[in-house]
Coordinates of C-alpha atoms and ligand atoms in Angstrom, one line a residue:
X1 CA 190.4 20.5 -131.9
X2 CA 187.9 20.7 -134.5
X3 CA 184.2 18.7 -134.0
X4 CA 181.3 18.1 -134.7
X5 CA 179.3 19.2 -132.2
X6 CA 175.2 19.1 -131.3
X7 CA 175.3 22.6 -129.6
X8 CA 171.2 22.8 -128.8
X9 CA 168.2 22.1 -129.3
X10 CA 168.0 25.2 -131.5
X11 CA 171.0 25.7 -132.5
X12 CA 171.3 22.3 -133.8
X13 CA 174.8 20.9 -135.4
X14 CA 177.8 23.2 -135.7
X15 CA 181.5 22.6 -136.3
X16 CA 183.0 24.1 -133.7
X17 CA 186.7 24.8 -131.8
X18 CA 186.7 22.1 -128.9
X19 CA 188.9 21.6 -126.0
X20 CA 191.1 18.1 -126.2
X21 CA 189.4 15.5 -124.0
X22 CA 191.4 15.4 -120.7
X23 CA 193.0 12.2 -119.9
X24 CA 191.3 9.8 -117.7
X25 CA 192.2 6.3 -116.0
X26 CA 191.4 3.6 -118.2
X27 CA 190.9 5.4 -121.2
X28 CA 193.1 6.3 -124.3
X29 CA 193.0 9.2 -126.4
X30 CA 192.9 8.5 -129.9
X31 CA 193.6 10.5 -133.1
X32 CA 190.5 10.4 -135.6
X33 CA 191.2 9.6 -139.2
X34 CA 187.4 8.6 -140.4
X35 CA 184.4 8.5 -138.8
X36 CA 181.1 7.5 -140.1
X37 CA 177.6 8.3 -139.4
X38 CA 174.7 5.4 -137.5
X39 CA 170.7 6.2 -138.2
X40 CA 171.5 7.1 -134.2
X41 CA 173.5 10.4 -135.0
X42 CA 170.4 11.4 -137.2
X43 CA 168.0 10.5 -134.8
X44 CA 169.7 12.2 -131.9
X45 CA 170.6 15.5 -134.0
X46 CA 166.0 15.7 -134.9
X47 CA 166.0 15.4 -131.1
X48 CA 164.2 12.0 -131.7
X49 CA 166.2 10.1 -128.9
X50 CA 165.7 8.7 -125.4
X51 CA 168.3 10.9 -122.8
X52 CA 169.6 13.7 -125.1
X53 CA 172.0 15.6 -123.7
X54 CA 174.1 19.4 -124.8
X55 CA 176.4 20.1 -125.8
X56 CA 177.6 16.3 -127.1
X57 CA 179.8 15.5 -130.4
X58 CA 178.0 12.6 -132.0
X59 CA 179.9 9.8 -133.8
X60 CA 180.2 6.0 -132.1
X61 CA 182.1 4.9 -135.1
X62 CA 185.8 5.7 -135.6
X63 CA 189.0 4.4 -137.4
X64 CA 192.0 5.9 -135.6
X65 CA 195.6 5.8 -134.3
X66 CA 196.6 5.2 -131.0
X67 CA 199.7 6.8 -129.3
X68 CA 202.1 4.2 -130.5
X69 CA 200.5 5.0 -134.2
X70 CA 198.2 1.6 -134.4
X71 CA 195.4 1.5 -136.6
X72 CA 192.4 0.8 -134.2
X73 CA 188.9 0.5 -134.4
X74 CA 186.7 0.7 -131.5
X75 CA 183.8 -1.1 -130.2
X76 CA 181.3 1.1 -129.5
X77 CA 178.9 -0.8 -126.7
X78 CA 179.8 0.5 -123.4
X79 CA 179.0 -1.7 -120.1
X80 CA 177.0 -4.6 -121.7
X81 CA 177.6 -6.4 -118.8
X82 CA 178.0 -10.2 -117.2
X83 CA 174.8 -11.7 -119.3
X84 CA 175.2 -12.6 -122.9
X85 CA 171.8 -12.2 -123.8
X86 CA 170.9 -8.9 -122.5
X87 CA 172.6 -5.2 -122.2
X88 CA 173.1 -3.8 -118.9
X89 CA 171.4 -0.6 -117.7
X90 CA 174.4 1.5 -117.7
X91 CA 174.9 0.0 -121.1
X92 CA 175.4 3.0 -123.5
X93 CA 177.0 4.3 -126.9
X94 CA 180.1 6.3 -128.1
X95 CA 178.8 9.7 -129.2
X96 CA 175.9 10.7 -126.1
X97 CA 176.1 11.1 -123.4
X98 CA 179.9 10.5 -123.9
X99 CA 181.5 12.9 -126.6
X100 CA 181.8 10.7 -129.7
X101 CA 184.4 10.3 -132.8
X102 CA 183.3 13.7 -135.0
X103 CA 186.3 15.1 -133.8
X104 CA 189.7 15.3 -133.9
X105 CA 190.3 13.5 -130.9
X106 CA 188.2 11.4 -128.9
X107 CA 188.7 9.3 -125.1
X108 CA 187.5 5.7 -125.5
X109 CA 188.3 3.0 -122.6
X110 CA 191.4 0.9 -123.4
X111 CA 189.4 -2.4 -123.6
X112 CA 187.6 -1.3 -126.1
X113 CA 190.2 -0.5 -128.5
X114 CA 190.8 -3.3 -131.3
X115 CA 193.7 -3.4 -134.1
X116 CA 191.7 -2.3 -137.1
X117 CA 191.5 -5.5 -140.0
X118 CA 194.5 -4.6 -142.1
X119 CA 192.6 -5.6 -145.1
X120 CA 190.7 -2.0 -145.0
X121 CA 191.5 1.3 -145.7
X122 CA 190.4 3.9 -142.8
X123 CA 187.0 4.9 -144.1
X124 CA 185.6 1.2 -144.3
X125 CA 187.2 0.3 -141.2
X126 CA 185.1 3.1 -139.9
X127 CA 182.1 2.1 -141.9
X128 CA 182.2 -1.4 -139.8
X129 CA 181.7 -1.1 -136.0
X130 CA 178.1 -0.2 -134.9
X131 CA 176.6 -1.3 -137.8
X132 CA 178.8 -4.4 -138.2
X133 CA 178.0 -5.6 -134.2
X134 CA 174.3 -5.0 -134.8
X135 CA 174.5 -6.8 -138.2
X136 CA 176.2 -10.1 -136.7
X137 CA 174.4 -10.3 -133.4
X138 CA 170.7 -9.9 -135.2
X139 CA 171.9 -12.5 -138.2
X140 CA 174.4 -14.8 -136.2
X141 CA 173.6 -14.8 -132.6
X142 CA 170.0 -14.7 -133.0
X143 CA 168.5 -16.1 -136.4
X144 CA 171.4 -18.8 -136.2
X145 CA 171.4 -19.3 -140.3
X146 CA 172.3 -22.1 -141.8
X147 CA 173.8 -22.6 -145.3
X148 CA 171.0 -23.0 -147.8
X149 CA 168.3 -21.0 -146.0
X150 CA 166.4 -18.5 -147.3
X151 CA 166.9 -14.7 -146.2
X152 CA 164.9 -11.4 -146.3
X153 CA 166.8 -8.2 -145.7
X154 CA 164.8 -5.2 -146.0
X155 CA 166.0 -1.7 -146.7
X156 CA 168.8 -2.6 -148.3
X157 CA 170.3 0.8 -148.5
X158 CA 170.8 1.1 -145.1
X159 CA 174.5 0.6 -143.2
X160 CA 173.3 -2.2 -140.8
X161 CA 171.2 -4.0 -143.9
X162 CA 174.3 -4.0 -145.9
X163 CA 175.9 -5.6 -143.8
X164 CA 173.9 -8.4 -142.8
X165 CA 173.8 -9.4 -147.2
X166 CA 177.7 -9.5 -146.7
X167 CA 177.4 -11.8 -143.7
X168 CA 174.9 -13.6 -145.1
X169 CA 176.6 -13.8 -148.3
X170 CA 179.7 -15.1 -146.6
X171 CA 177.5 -18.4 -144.9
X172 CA 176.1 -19.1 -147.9
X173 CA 172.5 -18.2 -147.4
X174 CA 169.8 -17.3 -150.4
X175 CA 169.9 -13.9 -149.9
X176 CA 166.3 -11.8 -150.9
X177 CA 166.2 -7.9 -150.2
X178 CA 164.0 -4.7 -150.6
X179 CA 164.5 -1.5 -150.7
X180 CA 162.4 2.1 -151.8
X181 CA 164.8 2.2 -154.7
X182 CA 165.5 0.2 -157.5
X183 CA 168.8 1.0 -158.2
X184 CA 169.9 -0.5 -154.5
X185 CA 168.1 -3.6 -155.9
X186 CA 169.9 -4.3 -158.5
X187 CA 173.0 -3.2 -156.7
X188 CA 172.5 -6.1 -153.8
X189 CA 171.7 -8.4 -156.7
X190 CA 175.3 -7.7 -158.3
X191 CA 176.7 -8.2 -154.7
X192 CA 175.3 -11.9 -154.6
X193 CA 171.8 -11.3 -153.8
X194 CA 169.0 -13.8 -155.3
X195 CA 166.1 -11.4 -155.9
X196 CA 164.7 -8.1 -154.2
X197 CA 161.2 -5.9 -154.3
X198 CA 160.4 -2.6 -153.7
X199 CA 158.5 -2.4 -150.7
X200 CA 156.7 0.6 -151.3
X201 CA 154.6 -1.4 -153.6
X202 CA 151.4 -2.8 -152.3
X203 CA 151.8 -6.5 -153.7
X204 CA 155.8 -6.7 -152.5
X205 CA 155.0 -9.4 -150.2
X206 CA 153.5 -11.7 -153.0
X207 CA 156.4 -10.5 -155.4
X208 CA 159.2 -11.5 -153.1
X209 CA 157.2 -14.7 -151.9
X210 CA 156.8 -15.5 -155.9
X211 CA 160.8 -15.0 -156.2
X212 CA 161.5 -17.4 -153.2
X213 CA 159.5 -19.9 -152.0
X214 CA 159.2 -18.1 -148.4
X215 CA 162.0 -17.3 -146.0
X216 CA 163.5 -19.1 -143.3
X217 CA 164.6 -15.8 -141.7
X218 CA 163.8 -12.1 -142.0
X219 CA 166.2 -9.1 -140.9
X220 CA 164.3 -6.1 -140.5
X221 CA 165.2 -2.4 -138.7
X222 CA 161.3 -0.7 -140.0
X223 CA 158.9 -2.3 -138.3
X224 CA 155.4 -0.6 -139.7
X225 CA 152.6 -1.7 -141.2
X226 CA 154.8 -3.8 -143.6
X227 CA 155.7 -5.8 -140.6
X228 CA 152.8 -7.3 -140.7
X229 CA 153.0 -9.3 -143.8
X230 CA 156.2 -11.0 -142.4
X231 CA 154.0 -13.9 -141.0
X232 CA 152.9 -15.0 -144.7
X233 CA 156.1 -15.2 -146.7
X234 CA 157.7 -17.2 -143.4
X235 CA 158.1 -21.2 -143.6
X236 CA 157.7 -23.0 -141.0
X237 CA 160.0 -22.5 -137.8
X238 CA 161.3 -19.0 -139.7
X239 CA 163.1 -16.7 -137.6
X240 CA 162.0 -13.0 -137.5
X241 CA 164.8 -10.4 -136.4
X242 CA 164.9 -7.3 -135.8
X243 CA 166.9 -4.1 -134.9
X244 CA 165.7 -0.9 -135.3
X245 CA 161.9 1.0 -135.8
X246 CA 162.8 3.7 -138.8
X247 CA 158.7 3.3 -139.7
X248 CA 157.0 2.7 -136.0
X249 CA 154.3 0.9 -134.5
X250 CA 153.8 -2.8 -135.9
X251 CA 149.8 -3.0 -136.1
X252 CA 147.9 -6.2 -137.4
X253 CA 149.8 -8.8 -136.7
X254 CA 147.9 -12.3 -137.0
X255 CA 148.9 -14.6 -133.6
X256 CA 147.1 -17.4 -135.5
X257 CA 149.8 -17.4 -138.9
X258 CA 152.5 -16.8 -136.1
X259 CA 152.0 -20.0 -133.6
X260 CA 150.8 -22.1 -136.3
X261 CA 154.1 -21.8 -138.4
X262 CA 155.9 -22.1 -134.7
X263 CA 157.7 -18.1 -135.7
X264 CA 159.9 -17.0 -133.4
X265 CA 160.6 -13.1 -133.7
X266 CA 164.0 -11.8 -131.7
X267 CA 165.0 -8.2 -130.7
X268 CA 168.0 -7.3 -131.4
X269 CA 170.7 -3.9 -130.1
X270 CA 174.3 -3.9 -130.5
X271 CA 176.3 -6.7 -129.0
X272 CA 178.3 -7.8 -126.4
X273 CA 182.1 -7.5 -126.1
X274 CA 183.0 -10.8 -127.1
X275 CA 180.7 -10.6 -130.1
X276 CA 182.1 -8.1 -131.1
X277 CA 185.5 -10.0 -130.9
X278 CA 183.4 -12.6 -132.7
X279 CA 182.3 -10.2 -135.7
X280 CA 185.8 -8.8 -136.3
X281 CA 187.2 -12.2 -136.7
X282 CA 185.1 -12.9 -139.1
X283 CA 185.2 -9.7 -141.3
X284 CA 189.2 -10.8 -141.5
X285 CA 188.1 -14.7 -142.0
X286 CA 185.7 -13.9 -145.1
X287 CA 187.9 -10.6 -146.0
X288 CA 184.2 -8.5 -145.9
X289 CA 184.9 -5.2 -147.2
X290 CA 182.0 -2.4 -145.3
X291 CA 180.6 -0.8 -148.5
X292 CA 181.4 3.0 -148.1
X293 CA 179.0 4.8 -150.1
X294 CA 180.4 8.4 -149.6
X295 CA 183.2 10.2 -148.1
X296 CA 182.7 14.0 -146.8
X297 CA 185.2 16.1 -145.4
X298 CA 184.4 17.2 -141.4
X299 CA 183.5 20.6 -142.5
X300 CA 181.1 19.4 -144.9
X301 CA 178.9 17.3 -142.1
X302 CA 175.4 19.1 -143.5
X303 CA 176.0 17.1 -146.7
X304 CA 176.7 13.8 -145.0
X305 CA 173.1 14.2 -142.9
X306 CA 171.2 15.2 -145.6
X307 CA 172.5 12.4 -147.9
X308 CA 171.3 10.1 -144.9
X309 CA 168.1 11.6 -144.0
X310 CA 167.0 11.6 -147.8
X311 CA 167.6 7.8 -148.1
X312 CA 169.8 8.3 -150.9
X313 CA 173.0 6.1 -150.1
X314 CA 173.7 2.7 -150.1
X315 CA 176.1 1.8 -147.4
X316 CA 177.6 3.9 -144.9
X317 CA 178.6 7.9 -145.2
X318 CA 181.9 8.5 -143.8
X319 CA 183.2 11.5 -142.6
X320 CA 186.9 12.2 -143.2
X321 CA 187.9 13.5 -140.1
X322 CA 191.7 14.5 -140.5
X323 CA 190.9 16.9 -144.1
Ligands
NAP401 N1 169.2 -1.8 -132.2 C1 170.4 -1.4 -132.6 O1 171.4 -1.8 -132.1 C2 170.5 -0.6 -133.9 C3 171.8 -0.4 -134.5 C4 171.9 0.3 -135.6 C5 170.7 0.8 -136.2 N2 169.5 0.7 -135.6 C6 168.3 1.3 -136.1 O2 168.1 0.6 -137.4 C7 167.6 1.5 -138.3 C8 168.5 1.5 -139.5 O3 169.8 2.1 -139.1 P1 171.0 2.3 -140.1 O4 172.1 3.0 -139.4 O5 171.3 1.1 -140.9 O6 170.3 3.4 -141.1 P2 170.6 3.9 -142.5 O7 172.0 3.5 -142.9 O8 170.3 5.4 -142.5 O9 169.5 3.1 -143.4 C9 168.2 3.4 -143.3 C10 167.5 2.5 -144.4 O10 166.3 2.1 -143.9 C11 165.5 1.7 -145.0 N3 164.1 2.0 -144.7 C12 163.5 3.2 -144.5 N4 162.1 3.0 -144.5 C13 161.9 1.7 -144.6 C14 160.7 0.9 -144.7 N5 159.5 1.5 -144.6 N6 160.8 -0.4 -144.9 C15 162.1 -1.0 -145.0 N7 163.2 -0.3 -145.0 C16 163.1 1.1 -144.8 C17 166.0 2.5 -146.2 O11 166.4 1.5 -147.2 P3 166.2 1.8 -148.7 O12 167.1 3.0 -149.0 O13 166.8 0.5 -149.3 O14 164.8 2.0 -149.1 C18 167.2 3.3 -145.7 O15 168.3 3.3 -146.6 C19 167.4 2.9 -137.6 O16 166.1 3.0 -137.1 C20 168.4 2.8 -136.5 O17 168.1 3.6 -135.4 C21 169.4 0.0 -134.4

């Protein structure tokens, strides 16, 4: 079969003639029809990645068809474990160490395997598992919003951040975003979004404060030096969540402004199985459609990275794995 595969450290990614997976107990073998790309498929293919292993396909999200040709979608958290709050340690993700979904074929376990929302077509059903669990446990689970609050979402352009506006959108909440580009800006803004700043400017933090009276809650995956300025544009009791690092090592962040306004800030990776039961349920509730920003064929994976390494898409890239 033909993949997608991350052959070496040197020799980087290659599409390359693969052996099917071989069948095991408790998994199913499923036909790939899309398959899009996570910040984690970058990451792992720059080498910047706890436990890289070669040769590995990447790819933990997948729209496919079973052997009984069902739609599916797949959830791809392996062994969370017994405890809601926390992942276990053998907790780990489609696409490394396990061969993931940029390939023709790919071996999931059976209990992970969902009907795919019927009101999707194959690329956004693809576009909605990793980024979709991550989006609903760090907004729902976490912040626990409330209709009428105020919301920051930065990096709007990114898959998980797009997701969280349509959730967010869907309960009702003031909605606030920034992003490096404002194009994306005005795009969240025509989606249902209140306001938005570019956060590459020095004053954002007064722009977006000026826009919305302060936030009751703040989704964030870049942690930084921006980080920082959360504190000051948070009411009182505001929520602070987030999910991912993309700029590294929070520095300068007042204690004082944080107990005084009684902040709680939340961690937040993937979800759990029943969450993810949870977050499909309401994607076919609210009828959210993913927002696919691009479609590549398989053989044309190079152009799908470097869309995603050059921050240029808003939504998810999608890789058409049966073209
Ligand atoms: N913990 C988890 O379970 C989990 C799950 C998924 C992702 N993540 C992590 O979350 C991050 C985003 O993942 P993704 O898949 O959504 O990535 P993505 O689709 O590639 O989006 C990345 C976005 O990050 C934004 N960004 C970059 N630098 C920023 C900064 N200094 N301040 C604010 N935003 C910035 C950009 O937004 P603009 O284009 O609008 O500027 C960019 O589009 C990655 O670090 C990823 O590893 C973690």
């Amino acid at each position: 079969m033909r993949a997608v595969q991350l052959v070496s450290e040197t020799q980087g990614l290659q599409l390359v003639d693969w052996p099917m997976p071989d069948p095991k107990e408790g998994f199913n073998i499923i036909q790939v029809s899309h398959a899009a790309l996570n910040h984690r498929d970058l990451w792992i293919s720059k080498g910047r990645y706890a436990g890289i292993k070669y040769p590995v396909i990447l790819g933990s999200d997948v729209c496919a068809f079973d052997e009984n040709k069902r739609r599916v979608i797949v959830n791809p958290g392996f062994n969370w474990g017994d405890d809601p709050r926390v992942q276990s340690k053998s907790f780990h993700i489609l696409g490394m160490p396990e061969h993931g979904s940029f390939a023709e074929y790919v071996s999931v376990p059976v209990q992970h395997i969902y009907s795919a929302p019927a009101h999707l077509t194959d690329a956004q059903v693809s576009a909605l598992p990793l980024a979709g669990i991550t989006a609903y446990r760090t907004l729902v689970i976490k912040c626990k919003p409330q209709a009428g609050e105020n919301l920051l979402i930065t990096g709007i352009g990114g898959g998980v951040a797009l997701m969280v506006l349509q959730f967010a959108l869907a309960l009702k909440l003031n909605v606030y975003v920034s992003s490096s580009d404002h194009s994306k800006i005005e795009q969240a803004i025509q989606l249902g979004a209140k306001g938005g700043v570019n956060y590459l400017d020095s004053k954002w933090d007064v722009e977006v404060l000026d826009q919305s009276g302060g936030f009751d809650m703040i989704v964030d995956s870049a942690g930084g030096e921006s980080f920082s300025k959360f504190p000051k544009i948070c009411k009182p009791a505001a929520r602070i969540a987030m999910y991912g690092g993309t700029n590294g090592v929070i520095s300068n962040l007042s204690p004082q402004q944080l107990f005084w306004k009684q902040i709680s800030i939340y961690g937040s990776t993937m979800g759990s199985p029943s969450e993810f039961a949870e977050m499909l349920s309401f994607i076919i509730q609210f009828k959210i459609i993913p927002i696919v920003d691009s479609i590549y064929e398989l053989a044309d994976f190079n152009s799908a990275f470097n869309r995603m390494n050059s921050k240029q898409q808003f939504g998810k890239i999608v890789l058409n794995v049966s073209k």
